[in-house]
């Protein structure tokens, strides 16, 4: 096993499980993709580890990231989440879940699914870096820049090109497991 690939997760069971079972693994489920988009947005300015340790609280607060239910969340419900110590209590980030759910619904109407929209940026092909060292793994790409620009045009929040690159890794459009990693 290439232990360098897993080094950012080593010693933390939550992060190890994420690295081994989800990170860079293709997932075509709109709900999962929306969950990862929401969690990535929550992580802006923070560590991914912090968010992953709050993941179950986010699932509870945002109806397991059911897109329709998140779209229908009222201002009162969202404001109430500002008191939830299990979440990052940033009003803009909390409200962005509803805003982004509404944008995802519009995308689903136009493209048939959020998944089809996302994969259209790579013509349905996974981008596999086959990197040999973590120092080679980029934090942004032409695809993440194009997706970020398009998502922003559609009214989405917390979707800059760096966070969008991480999002692409989280749903498997980008595979940045190192070449020797047994979890590729």
mmCIF file of N, CA, C and O in Angstrom, residues 4 8 13 27 44 48 52 57 62 78 105 113 121-122 134 166 182:
data_model
loop_
_atom_site.group_PDB
_atom_site.id
_atom_site.type_symbol
_atom_site.label_atom_id
_atom_site.label_comp_id
_atom_site.label_asym_id
_atom_site.label_seq_id
_atom_site.Cartn_x
_atom_site.Cartn_y
_atom_site.Cartn_z
ATOM 1 N N UNK A 4 1.682 6.976 1.699
ATOM 2 C CA UNK A 4 1.652 8.423 1.523
ATOM 3 C C UNK A 4 0.247 8.880 1.104
ATOM 4 O O UNK A 4 -0.248 9.895 1.580
ATOM 5 N N UNK A 8 -2.895 11.680 4.959
ATOM 6 C CA UNK A 8 -3.781 12.747 5.447
ATOM 7 C C UNK A 8 -4.942 12.207 6.269
ATOM 8 O O UNK A 8 -5.602 12.961 6.974
ATOM 9 N N UNK A 13 -10.081 7.180 12.464
ATOM 10 C CA UNK A 13 -10.972 6.193 11.842
ATOM 11 C C UNK A 13 -12.005 6.786 10.877
ATOM 12 O O UNK A 13 -12.309 6.181 9.851
ATOM 13 N N UNK A 27 -19.535 7.851 -7.769
ATOM 14 C CA UNK A 27 -20.862 7.727 -7.186
ATOM 15 C C UNK A 27 -21.812 8.568 -8.036
ATOM 16 O O UNK A 27 -21.608 9.767 -8.187
ATOM 17 N N UNK A 44 -15.296 25.353 3.718
ATOM 18 C CA UNK A 44 -14.530 26.529 3.279
ATOM 19 C C UNK A 44 -13.936 27.226 4.502
ATOM 20 O O UNK A 44 -14.637 27.584 5.446
ATOM 21 N N UNK A 48 -11.225 19.652 6.344
ATOM 22 C CA UNK A 48 -12.170 18.619 5.940
ATOM 23 C C UNK A 48 -12.433 17.669 7.105
ATOM 24 O O UNK A 48 -13.552 17.200 7.290
ATOM 25 N N UNK A 52 -16.005 16.307 8.440
ATOM 26 C CA UNK A 52 -16.306 14.870 8.432
ATOM 27 C C UNK A 52 -16.713 14.384 9.821
ATOM 28 O O UNK A 52 -17.541 13.486 9.941
ATOM 29 N N UNK A 57 -24.259 15.054 12.094
ATOM 30 C CA UNK A 57 -25.062 16.204 12.530
ATOM 31 C C UNK A 57 -25.611 16.969 11.321
ATOM 32 O O UNK A 57 -26.757 17.432 11.341
ATOM 33 N N UNK A 62 -30.048 18.579 7.885
ATOM 34 C CA UNK A 62 -30.468 18.836 6.507
ATOM 35 C C UNK A 62 -31.181 17.634 5.882
ATOM 36 O O UNK A 62 -31.050 17.364 4.685
ATOM 37 N N UNK A 78 -33.885 27.288 9.018
ATOM 38 C CA UNK A 78 -32.457 27.553 8.806
ATOM 39 C C UNK A 78 -31.893 28.401 9.946
ATOM 40 O O UNK A 78 -30.796 28.128 10.443
ATOM 41 N N UNK A 105 -32.124 21.512 -8.160
ATOM 42 C CA UNK A 105 -33.436 21.164 -8.729
ATOM 43 C C UNK A 105 -33.583 21.711 -10.153
ATOM 44 O O UNK A 105 -34.085 21.005 -11.035
ATOM 45 N N UNK A 113 -30.741 14.937 -14.389
ATOM 46 C CA UNK A 113 -30.149 14.601 -13.090
ATOM 47 C C UNK A 113 -28.975 15.536 -12.828
ATOM 48 O O UNK A 113 -28.367 16.075 -13.763
ATOM 49 N N UNK A 121 -19.101 17.736 -17.747
ATOM 50 C CA UNK A 121 -17.857 18.523 -17.775
ATOM 51 C C UNK A 121 -16.642 17.688 -18.137
ATOM 52 O O UNK A 121 -15.575 18.232 -18.427
ATOM 53 N N UNK A 122 -16.774 16.358 -18.113
ATOM 54 C CA UNK A 122 -15.660 15.463 -18.483
ATOM 55 C C UNK A 122 -16.087 14.476 -19.569
ATOM 56 O O UNK A 122 -15.422 13.452 -19.755
ATOM 57 N N UNK A 134 1.881 12.831 -3.231
ATOM 58 C CA UNK A 134 0.851 13.812 -2.881
ATOM 59 C C UNK A 134 1.231 15.223 -3.331
ATOM 60 O O UNK A 134 0.368 16.040 -3.621
ATOM 61 N N UNK A 166 -12.081 19.757 -4.871
ATOM 62 C CA UNK A 166 -12.271 18.789 -3.776
ATOM 63 C C UNK A 166 -13.591 18.050 -3.929
ATOM 64 O O UNK A 166 -13.675 16.850 -3.674
ATOM 65 N N UNK A 182 -3.692 1.106 -2.625
ATOM 66 C CA UNK A 182 -4.559 -0.076 -2.778
ATOM 67 C C UNK A 182 -6.033 0.297 -2.831
ATOM 68 O O UNK A 182 -6.864 -0.535 -3.168
#
